[in-house]
Coordinates of C-alpha atoms in Angstrom, one line a residue:
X840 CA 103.3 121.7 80.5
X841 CA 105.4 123.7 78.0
X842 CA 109.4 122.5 77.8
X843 CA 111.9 124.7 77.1
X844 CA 113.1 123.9 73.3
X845 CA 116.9 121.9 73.5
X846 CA 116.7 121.4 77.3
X847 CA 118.3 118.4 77.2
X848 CA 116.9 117.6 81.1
X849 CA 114.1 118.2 79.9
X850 CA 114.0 115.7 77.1
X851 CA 115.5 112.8 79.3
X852 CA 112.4 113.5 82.2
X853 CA 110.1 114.0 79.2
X854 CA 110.9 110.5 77.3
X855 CA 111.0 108.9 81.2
X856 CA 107.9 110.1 81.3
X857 CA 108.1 112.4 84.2
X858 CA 106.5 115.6 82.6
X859 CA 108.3 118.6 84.5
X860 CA 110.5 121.1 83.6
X861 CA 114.0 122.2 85.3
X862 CA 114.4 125.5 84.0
X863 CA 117.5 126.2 85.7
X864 CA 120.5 125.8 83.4
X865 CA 123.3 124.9 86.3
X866 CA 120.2 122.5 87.9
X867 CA 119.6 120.9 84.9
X868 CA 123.0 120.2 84.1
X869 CA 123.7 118.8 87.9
X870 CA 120.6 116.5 87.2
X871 CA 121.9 115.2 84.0
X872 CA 124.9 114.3 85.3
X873 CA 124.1 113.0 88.0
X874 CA 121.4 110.3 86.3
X875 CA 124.5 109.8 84.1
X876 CA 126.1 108.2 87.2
X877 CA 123.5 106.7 88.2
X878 CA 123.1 104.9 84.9
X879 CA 126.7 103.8 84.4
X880 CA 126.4 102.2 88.1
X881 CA 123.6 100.6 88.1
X882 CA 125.2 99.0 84.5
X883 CA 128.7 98.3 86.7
X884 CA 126.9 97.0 89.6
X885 CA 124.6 94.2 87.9
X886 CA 128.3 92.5 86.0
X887 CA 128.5 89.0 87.1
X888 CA 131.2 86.0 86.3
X889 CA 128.2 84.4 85.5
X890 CA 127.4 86.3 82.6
X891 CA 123.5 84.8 82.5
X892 CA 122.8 87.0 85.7
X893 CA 124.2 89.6 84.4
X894 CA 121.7 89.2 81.5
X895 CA 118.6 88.7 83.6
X896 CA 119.9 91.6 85.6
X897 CA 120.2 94.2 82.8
X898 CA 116.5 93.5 80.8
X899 CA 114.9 95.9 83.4
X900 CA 118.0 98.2 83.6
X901 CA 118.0 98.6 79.7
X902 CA 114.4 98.5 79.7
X903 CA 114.4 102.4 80.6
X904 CA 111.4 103.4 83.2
X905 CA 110.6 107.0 84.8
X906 CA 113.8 106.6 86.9
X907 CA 111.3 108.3 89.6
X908 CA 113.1 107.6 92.6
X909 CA 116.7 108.2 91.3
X910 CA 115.4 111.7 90.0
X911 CA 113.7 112.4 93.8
X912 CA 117.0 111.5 95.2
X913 CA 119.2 113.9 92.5
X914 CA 116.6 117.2 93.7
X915 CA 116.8 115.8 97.1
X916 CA 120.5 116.4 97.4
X917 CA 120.7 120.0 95.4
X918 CA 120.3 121.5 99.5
X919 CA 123.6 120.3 99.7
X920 CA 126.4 118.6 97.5
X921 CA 124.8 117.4 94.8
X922 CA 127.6 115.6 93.1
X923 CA 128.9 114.1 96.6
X924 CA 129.7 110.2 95.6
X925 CA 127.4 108.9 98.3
X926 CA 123.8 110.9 96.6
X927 CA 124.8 109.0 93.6
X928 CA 125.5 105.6 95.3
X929 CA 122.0 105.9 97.4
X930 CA 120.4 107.1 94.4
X931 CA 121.4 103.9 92.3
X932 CA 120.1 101.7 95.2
X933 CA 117.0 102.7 95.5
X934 CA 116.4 102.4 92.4
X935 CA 118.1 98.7 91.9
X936 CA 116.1 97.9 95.1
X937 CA 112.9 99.3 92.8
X938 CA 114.2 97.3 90.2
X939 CA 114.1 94.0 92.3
X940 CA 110.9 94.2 93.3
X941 CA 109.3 94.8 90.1
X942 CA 110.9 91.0 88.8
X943 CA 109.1 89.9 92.2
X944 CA 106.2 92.1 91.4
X945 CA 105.7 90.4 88.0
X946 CA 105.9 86.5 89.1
X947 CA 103.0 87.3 91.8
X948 CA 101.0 88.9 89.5
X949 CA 101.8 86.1 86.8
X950 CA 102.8 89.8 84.5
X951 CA 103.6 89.3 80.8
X952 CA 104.8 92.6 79.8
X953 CA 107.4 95.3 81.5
X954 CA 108.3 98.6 80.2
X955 CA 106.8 97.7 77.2
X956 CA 108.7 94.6 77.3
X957 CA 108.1 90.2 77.8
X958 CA 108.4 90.4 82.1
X959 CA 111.6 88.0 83.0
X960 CA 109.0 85.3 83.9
X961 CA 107.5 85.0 80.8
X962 CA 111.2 85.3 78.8
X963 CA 112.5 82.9 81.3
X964 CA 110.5 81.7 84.0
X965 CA 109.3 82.6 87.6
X966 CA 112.1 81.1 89.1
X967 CA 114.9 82.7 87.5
X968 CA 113.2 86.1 87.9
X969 CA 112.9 85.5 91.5
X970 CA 116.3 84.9 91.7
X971 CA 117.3 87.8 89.6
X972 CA 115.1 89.7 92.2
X973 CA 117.4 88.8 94.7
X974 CA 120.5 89.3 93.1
X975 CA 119.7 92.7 92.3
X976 CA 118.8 93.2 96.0
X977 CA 122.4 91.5 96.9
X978 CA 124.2 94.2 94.5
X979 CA 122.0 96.9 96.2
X980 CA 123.2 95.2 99.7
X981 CA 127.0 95.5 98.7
X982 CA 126.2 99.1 97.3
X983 CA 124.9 100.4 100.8
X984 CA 126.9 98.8 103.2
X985 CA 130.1 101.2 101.3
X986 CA 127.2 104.1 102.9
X987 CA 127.7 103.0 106.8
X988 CA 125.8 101.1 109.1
X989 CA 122.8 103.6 109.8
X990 CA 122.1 103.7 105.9
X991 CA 121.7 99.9 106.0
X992 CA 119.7 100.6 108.7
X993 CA 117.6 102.8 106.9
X994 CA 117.4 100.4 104.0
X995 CA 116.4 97.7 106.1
X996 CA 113.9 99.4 107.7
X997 CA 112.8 100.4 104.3
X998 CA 112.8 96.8 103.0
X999 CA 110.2 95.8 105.8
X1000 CA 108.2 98.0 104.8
X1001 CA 108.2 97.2 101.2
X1002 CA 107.7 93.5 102.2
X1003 CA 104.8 93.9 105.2
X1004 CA 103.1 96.1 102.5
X1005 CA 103.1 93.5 99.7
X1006 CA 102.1 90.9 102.4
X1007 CA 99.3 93.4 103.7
X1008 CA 97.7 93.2 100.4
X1009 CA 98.3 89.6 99.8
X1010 CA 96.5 88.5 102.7
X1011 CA 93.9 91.3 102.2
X1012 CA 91.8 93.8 104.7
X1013 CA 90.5 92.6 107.7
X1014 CA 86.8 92.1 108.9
X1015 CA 87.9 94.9 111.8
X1016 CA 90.1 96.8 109.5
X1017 CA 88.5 100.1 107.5
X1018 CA 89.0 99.4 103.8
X1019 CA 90.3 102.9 103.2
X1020 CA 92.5 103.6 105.5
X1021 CA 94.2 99.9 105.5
X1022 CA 94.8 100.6 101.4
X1023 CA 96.5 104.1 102.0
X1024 CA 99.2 102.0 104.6
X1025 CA 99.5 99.4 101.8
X1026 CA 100.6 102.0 99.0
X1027 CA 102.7 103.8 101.7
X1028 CA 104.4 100.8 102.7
X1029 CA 104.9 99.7 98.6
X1030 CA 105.2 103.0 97.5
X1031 CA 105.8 105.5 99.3
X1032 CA 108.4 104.3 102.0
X1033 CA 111.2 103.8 98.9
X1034 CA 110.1 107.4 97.9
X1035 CA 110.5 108.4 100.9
X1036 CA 114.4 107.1 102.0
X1037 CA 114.8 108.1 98.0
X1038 CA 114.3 111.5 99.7
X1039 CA 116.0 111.3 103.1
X1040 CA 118.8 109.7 101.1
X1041 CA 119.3 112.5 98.9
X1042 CA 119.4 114.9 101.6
X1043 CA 121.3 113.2 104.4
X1044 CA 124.1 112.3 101.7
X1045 CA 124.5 115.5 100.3
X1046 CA 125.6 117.0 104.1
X1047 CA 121.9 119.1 104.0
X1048 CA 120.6 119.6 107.9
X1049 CA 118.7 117.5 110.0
X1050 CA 115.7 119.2 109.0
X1051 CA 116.1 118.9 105.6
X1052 CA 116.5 115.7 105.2
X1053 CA 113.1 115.5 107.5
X1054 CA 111.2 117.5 105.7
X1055 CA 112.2 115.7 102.2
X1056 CA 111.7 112.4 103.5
X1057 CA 108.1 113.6 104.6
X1058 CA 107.6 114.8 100.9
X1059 CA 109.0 111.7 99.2
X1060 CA 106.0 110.0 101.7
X1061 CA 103.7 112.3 100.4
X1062 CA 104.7 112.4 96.8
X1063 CA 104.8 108.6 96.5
X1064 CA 101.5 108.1 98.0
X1065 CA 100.0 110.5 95.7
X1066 CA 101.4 108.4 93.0
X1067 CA 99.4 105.4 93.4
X1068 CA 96.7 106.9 93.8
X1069 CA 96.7 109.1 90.7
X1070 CA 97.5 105.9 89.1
X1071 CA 94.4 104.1 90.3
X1072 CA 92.6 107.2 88.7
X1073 CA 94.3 107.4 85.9
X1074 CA 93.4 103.3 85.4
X1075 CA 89.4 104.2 85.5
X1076 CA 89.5 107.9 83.8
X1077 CA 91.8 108.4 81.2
X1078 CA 91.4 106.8 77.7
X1079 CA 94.1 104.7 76.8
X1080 CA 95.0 106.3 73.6
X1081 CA 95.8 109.7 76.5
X1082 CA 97.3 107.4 79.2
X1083 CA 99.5 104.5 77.3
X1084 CA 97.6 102.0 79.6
X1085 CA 95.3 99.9 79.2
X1086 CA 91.9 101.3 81.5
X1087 CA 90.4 98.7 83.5
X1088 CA 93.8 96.9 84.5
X1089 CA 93.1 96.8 88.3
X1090 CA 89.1 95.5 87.8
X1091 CA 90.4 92.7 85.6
X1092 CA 92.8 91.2 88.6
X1093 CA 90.0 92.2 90.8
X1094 CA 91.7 94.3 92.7
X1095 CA 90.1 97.4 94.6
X1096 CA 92.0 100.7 94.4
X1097 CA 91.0 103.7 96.2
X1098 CA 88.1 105.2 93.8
X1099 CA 86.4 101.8 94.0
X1100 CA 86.9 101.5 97.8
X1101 CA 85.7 105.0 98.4
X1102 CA 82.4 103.9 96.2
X1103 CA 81.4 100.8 98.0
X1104 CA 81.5 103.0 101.2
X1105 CA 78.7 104.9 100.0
X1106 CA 75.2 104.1 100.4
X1107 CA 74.3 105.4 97.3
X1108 CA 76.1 103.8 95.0
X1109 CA 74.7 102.0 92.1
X1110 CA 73.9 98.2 93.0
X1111 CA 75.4 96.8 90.0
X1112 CA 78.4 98.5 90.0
X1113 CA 78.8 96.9 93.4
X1114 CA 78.3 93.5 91.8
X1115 CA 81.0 94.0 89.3
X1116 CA 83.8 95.1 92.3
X1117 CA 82.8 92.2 93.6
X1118 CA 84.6 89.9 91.4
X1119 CA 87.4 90.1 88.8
X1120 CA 86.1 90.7 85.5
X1121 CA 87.0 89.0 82.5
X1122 CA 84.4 90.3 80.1
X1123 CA 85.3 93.3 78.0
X1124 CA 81.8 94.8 78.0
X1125 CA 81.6 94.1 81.8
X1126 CA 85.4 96.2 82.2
X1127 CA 83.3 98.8 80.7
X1128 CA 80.4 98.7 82.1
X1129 CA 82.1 99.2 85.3
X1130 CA 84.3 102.1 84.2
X1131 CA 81.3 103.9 83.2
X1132 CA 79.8 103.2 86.7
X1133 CA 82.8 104.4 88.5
X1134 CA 83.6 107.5 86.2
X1135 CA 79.8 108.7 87.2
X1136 CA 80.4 107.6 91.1
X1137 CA 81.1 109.3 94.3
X1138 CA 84.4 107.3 94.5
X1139 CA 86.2 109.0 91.4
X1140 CA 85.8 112.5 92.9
X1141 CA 86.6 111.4 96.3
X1142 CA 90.0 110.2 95.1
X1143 CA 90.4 113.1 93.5
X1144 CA 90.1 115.4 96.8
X1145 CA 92.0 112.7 98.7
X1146 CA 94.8 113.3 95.8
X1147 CA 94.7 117.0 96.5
X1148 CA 95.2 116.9 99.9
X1149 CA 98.5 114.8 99.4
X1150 CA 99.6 117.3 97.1
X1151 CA 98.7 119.9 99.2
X1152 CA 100.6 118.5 102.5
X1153 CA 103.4 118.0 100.1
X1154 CA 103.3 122.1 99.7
X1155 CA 103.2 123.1 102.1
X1156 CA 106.4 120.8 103.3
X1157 CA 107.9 122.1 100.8
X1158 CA 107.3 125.7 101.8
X1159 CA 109.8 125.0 104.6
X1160 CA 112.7 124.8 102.4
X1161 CA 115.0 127.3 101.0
X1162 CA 113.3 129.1 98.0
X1163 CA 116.1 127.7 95.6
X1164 CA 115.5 126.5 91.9
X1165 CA 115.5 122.5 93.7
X1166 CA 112.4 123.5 95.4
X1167 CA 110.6 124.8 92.2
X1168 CA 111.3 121.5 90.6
X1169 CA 110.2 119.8 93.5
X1170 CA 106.8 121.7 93.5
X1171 CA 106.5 121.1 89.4
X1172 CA 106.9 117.4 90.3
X1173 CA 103.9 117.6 92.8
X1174 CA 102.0 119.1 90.4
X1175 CA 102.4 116.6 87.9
X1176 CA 101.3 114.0 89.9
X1177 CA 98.4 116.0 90.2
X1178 CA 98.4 117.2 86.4
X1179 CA 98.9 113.6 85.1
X1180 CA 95.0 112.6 86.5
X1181 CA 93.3 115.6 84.5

């Protein structure tokens, strides 16, 4: 996608790595400000007496990230009062609350790297980024009580999710479960719900109407889902040198996204590429061996079509809303999910 030259909204989404535009002039500048207050709260919220949390705290804040959620919230709230106090408040939770998982995130998955970063675990060790996990949700806890009782209601509910998800794929699908369907709740529970109150958030706080804040809480759903999973394509089809990642991420920790699930569900799938999802792989030539299987497989263009018809849901949700330069950028960010797998 083309950017408008000196765009300056378009240069912070573009080095978040969120490729779409805001044309707009007066949108742009509400969204730029608005991540501006995001940023300085998230820095005023983490401060500590104890200056080593405050430390721990800031090496994802600084670290920099798409700032995804906060941005869904900011577009979210242009149907009403952008600028309101309480869009930028829910907008720094949610992504604080993103924020803590990810220290969790990287201790269970024994990560080494963030944001092109050493993880907090590997700086420090698991324990103290577990704790800084929960500080950050603490801060995030004192943040949304100041937004009334039914946004920590919301939150909470939010939080379950996040947690039953992570637990859901801990534990793994069951013998009566279907594979797919049990992975698409997992990456809506991890995934999409934040997107989601990221969304309603937006809305509700910015005084938009009931339906609104419905219909952009569906499309945060929608959107975040079809995020993971054109990240799970983008991890078997796009070169690394294209993608900044490294391909073959998800076979090495042996775990099965949606193009490998959708492959082992069909009969005609090659025999040894079901040998390699059976296990994690640790040899390089194995990794891609089994890329090769699954870019020629069934699975890859299932996702694909699966991917569409998120994107497409998320459309025509969004053809319910006022025709207002928010909604364009909404649709560009729907595309790009999309755009980002070709």
């Amino acid at each position: 996608m083309s950017r408008p030259a000196g765009d300056p909204i378009s240069e912070l989404i573009k080095g978040s790595g969120i490729g779409i535009d805001i044309a707009d002039a007066a949108l742009a500048d509400s969204v730029q400000q608005g991540i501006g207050r995001v940023e300085q709260l998230l820095h005023d919220s983490v401060q500590s007496d104890f200056e080593f949390a405050t430390r721990t705290s800031l090496h994802l804040v600084e670290a920099g990230g798409k700032r995804f959620r906060p941005l869904f919230t900011l577009l979210a709230a242009q149907f009403g009062d952008p600028q309101a106090d309480e869009v930028i408040t829910s907008a720094a939770v949610v992504e604080m609350i993103h924020l803590a998982t990810l220290y969790h995130d990287d201790v269970m998955d024994e990560a080494t790297m963030r944001r092109g970063a050493t993880s907090a675990n590997a700086r420090w060790d698991n324990s103290i980024a577990i704790l800084t996990g929960d500080f950050l949700f603490a801060q995030a806890s004192a943040l949304i009580a100041d937004l009334g009782a039914e946004a920590v209601r919301a939150m909470a509910r939010t939080f379950e999710l996040l947690v039953t998800g992570q637990m859901r794929e801990t534990v793994g699908v069951g013998p009566d479960d279907d594979a797919v369907e049990f992975y698409l709740r997992v990456i809506f529970e991890k995934t999409g719900s934040l997107i989601a109150t990221a969304g309603r958030f937006g809305a509700w706080f910015s005084g938009a109407d009931a339906a609104t804040v419905e219909s952009l809480e569906r499309i945060g759903r929608l959107v975040g889902i079809g995020f993971q999973i054109s990240d799970d394509i983008i991890d078997i089809a796009s070169p690394a040198d294209e993608s900044g990642k490294t391909p073959g991420t998800d076979l090495r920790e042996g775990v099965r996204t949606l193009p490998m699930l959708y492959a082992l569900a069909d009969p005609d799938t090659d025999p040894r590429l079901r040998d390699l999802l059976s296990r994690p792989l640790t040899e390089d030539a194995e990794v891609r061996e089994a890329l090769e299987l699954l870019r020629a497989s069934n699975g890859l263009e299932r996702t694909r079509a699966t991917l569409d018809e998120y994107a497409n849901d998320a459309r025509k949700e969004l053809a319910s809303l006022p025709g207002t330069p928010a909604r364009e950028a909404l649709s560009g960010l729907v595309d790009y999910v999309v755009a980002r797998t070709r």
